[in-house]
Coordinates of C-alpha atoms in Angstrom, one line a residue:
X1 CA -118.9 24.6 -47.2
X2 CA -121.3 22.4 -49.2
X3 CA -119.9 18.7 -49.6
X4 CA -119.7 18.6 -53.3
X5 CA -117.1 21.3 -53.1
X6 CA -114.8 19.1 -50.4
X7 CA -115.1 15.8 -52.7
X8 CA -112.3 16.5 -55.3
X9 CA -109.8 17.6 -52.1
X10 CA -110.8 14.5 -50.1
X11 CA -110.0 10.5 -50.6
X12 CA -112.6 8.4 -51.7
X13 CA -112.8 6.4 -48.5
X14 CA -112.6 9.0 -46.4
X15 CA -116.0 11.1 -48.1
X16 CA -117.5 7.8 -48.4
X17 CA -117.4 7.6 -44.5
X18 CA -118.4 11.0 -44.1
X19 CA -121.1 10.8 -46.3
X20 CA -122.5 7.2 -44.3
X21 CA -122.0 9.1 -40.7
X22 CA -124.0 12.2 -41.6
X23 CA -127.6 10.0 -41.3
X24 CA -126.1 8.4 -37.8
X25 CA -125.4 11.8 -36.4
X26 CA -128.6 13.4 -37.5
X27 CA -130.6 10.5 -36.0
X28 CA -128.5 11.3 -33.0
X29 CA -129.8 15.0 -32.8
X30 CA -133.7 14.1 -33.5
X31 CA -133.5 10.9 -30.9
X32 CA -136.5 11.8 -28.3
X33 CA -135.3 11.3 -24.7
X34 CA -135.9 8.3 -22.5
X35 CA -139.6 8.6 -20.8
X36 CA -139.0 9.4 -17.5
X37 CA -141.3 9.2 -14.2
X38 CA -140.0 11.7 -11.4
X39 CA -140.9 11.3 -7.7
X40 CA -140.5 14.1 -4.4
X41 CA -140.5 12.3 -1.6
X42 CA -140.3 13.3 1.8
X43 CA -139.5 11.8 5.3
X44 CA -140.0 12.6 9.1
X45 CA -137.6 10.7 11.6
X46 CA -138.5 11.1 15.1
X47 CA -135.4 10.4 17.6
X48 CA -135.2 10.8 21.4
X49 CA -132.8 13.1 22.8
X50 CA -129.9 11.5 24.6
X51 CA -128.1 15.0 25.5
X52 CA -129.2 18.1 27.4
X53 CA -127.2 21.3 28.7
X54 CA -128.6 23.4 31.5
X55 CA -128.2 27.0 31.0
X56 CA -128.2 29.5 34.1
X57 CA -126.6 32.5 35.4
X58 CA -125.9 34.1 38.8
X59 CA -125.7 37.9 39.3
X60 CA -124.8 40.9 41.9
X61 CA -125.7 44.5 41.8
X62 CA -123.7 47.1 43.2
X63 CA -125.5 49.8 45.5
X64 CA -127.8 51.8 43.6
X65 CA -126.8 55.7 44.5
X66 CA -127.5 59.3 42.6
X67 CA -126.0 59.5 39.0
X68 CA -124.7 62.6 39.6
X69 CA -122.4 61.0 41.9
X70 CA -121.7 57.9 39.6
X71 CA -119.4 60.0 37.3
X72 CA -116.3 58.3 38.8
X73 CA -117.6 55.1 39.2
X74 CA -117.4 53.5 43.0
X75 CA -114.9 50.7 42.4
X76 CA -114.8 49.7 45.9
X77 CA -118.6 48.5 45.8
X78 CA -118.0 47.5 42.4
X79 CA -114.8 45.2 43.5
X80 CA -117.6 43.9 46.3
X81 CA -119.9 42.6 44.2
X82 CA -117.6 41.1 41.9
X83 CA -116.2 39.1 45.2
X84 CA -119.8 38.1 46.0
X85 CA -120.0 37.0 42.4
X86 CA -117.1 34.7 42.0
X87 CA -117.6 33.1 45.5
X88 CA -120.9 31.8 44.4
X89 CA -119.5 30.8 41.4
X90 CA -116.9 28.5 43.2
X91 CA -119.8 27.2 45.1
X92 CA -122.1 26.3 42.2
X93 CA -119.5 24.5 40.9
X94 CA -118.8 22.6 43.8
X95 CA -122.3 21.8 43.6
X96 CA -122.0 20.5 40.5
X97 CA -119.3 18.6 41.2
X98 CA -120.7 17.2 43.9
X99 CA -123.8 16.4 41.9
X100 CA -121.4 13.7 40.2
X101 CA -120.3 16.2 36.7
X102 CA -117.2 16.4 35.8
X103 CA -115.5 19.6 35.5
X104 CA -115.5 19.4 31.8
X105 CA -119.0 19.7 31.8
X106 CA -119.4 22.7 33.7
X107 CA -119.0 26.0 31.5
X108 CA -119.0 29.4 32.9
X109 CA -119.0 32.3 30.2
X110 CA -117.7 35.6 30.2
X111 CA -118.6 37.9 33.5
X112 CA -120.7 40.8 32.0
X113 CA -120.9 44.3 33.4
X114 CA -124.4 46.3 32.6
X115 CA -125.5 49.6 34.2
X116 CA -129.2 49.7 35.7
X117 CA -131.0 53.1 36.1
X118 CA -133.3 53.5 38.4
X119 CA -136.1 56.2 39.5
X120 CA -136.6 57.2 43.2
X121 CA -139.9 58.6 43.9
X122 CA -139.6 58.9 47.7
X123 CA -138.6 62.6 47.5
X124 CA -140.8 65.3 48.8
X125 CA -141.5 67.2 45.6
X126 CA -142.3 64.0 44.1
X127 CA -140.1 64.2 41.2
X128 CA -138.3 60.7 40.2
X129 CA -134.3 60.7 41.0
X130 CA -132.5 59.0 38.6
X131 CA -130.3 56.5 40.4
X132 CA -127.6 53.5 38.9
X133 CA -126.3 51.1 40.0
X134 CA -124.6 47.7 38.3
X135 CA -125.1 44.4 37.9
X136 CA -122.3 41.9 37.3
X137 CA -123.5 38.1 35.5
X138 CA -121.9 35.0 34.8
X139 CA -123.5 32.4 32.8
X140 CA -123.2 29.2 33.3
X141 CA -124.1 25.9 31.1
X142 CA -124.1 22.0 32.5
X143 CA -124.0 19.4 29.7
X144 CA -125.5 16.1 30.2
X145 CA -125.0 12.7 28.6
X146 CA -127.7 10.9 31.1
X147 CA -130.7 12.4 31.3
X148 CA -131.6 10.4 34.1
X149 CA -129.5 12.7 36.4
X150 CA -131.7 16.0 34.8
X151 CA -133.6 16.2 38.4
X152 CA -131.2 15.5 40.5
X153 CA -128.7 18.6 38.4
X154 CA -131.9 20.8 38.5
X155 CA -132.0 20.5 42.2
X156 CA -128.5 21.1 42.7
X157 CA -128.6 24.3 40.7
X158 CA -131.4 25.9 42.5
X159 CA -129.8 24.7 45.5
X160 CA -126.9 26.6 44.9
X161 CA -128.8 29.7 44.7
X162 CA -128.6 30.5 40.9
X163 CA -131.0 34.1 40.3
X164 CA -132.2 32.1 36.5
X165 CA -132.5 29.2 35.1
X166 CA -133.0 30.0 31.3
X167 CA -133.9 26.5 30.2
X168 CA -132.9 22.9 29.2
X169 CA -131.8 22.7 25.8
X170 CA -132.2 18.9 23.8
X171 CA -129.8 17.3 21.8
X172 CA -128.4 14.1 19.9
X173 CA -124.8 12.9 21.0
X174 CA -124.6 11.1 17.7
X175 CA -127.0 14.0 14.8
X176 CA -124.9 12.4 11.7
X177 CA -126.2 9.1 12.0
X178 CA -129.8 10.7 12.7
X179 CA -129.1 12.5 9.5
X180 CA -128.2 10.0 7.7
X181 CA -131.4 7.4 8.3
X182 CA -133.6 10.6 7.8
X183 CA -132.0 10.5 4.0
X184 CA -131.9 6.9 3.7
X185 CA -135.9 7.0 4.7
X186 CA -136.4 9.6 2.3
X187 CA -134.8 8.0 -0.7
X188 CA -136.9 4.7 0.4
X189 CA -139.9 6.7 0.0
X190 CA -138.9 7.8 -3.2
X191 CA -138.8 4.4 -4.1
X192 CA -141.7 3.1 -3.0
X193 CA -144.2 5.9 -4.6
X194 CA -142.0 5.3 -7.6
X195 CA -142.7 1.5 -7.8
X196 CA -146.4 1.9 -7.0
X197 CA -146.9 4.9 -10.0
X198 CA -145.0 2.7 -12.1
X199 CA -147.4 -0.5 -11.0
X200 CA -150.7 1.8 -11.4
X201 CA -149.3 2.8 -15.1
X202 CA -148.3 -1.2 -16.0
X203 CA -144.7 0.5 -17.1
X204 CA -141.4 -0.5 -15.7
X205 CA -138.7 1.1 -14.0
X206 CA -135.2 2.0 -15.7
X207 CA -132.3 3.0 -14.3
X208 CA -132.2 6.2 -12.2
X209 CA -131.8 9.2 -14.1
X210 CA -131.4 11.9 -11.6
X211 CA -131.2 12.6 -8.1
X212 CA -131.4 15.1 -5.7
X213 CA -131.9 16.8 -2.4
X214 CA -134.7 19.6 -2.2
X215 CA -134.4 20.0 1.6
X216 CA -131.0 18.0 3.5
X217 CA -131.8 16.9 7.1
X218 CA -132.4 19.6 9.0
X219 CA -132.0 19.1 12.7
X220 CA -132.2 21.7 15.5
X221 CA -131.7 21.3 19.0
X222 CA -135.1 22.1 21.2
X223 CA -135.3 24.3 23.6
X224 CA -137.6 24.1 27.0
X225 CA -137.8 27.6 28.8
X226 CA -138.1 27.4 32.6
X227 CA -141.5 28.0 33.5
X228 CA -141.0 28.8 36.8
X229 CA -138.7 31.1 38.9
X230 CA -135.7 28.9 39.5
X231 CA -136.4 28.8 43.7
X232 CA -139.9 28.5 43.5
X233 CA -140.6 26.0 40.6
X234 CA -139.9 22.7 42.4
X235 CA -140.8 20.7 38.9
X236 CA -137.3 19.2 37.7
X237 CA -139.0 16.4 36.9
X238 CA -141.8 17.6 34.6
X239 CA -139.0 18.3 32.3
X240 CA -139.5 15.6 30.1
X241 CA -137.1 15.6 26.6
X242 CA -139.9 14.5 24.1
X243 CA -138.7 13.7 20.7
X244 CA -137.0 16.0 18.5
X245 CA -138.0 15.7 14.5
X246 CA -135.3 15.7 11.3
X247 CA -137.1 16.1 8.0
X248 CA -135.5 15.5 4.6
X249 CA -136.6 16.0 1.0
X250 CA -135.8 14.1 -2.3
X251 CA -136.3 13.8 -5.9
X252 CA -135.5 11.0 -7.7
X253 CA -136.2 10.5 -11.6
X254 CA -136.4 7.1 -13.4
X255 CA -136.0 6.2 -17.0
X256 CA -139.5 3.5 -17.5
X257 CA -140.2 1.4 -20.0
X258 CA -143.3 0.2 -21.3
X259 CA -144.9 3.7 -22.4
X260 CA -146.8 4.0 -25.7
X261 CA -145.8 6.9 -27.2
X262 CA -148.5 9.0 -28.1
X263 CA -148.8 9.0 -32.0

């Protein structure tokens, strides 16, 4: 509704002010925006492990015989090698245990049941026979918090006859601190290539106008596969942790001050 229609129906005072804060609000809307200087920044933090966890399993196989005949099962040889199985799974851990690990530290997983099938060529027409048998695993995993004691575990497993070791896994007993000076390095970057653009453009930094993360730490355990059967490889201490890397991303925006406007 165009003003001059509102004046009779409003006080004096009151359309005066309305009249004085329609220039204000106007300038408000056609303001230009602060110039700003925005800065990605990234960071690499290198740590050393200080955890590790041992995975390996032990396994038994039951006779292998005809599958014809496997139909029913044979739970007797199947109860056999599941005996076999958890008696060398007492031992390892009495191994361990004697290695100096708690018991706490010692994790054995599920016992799995898988059915193998097999081809016989030793007939006399020389035709395969399909043959089965199964084979009964338990995994197991040993967490350290002294990585000094990695050769001395390593020996202990493969003295304990384990059929495979699958590997040493790395870790951090402590990742959110890690985390968090990979952010704080990341936001210091920020700074610095933000202070030395600003220098280069003889402009001055504001206050910060925005900030964000284009990539949060990311950290992730490393892995080192046995390269060796478990028996034969003798190298426990060749397994050296390494570092393990935790990257973070940022962008930060500035308000500066200094900067002609182009006219």
């Amino acid at each position: 509704m165009p003003l001059d229609r509102l004046s009779p129906r409003l006080p004096g005072s009151l359309f005066a002010l309305l009249l004085a804060s329609l220039p204000l609000a106007a300038a408000a809307e056609t303001s230009p925006p602060p110039h700003r200087l925005d800065v990605q920044a990234h960071a690499e933090l290198e740590v050393v492990p200080d955890q590790a966890t041992l995975s390996a399993r032990l396994w038994e196989r039951t006779p292998a015989i005809a599958q014809r005949d496997a139909s029913g099962g044979d739970a007797e040889a199947l109860a056999e090698a599941r005996g076999r199985l958890e008696e060398r799974a007492a031992s390892l851990i009495q191994a361990m245990e004697s290695a100096g690990l708690e018991r706490d530290a010692i994790r054995a997983g599920s016992l799995r049941v898988q059915p193998e099938i097999l081809h016989d060529r030793s007939g006399k027409n020389d035709e395969p026979t399909p043959l089965v048998r199964t084979r009964l695993e338990r995994p197991f995993e040993v967490e350290l918090n002294d990585l000094d004691r990695l050769p001395t575990v390593l020996d202990a497993l493969t003295g304990a006859g384990v059929d495979a070791l699958d590997g040493v896994t790395y870790d951090l007993a402590d990742r959110d601190t890690a985390t968090d000076e990979a952010l704080s390095q990341a936001l210091q970057r920020a700074k610095h290539k933000a202070e030395l653009m600003a220098a280069s453009l003889d402009v001055a930094l504001g206050d910060v106008l925005s900030v964000s993360e284009n990539q949060a730490p990311v950290f992730q355990p490393r892995m080192m596969a046995m390269s060796a059967d478990a028996r034969e490889s003798g190298g426990a201490t060749e397994y050296r942790p390494g570092t393990l890397s935790i990257d973070a991303t940022v962008s930060v925006g500035w308000e500066i001050e200094g900067l002609k406007s182009e006219e």
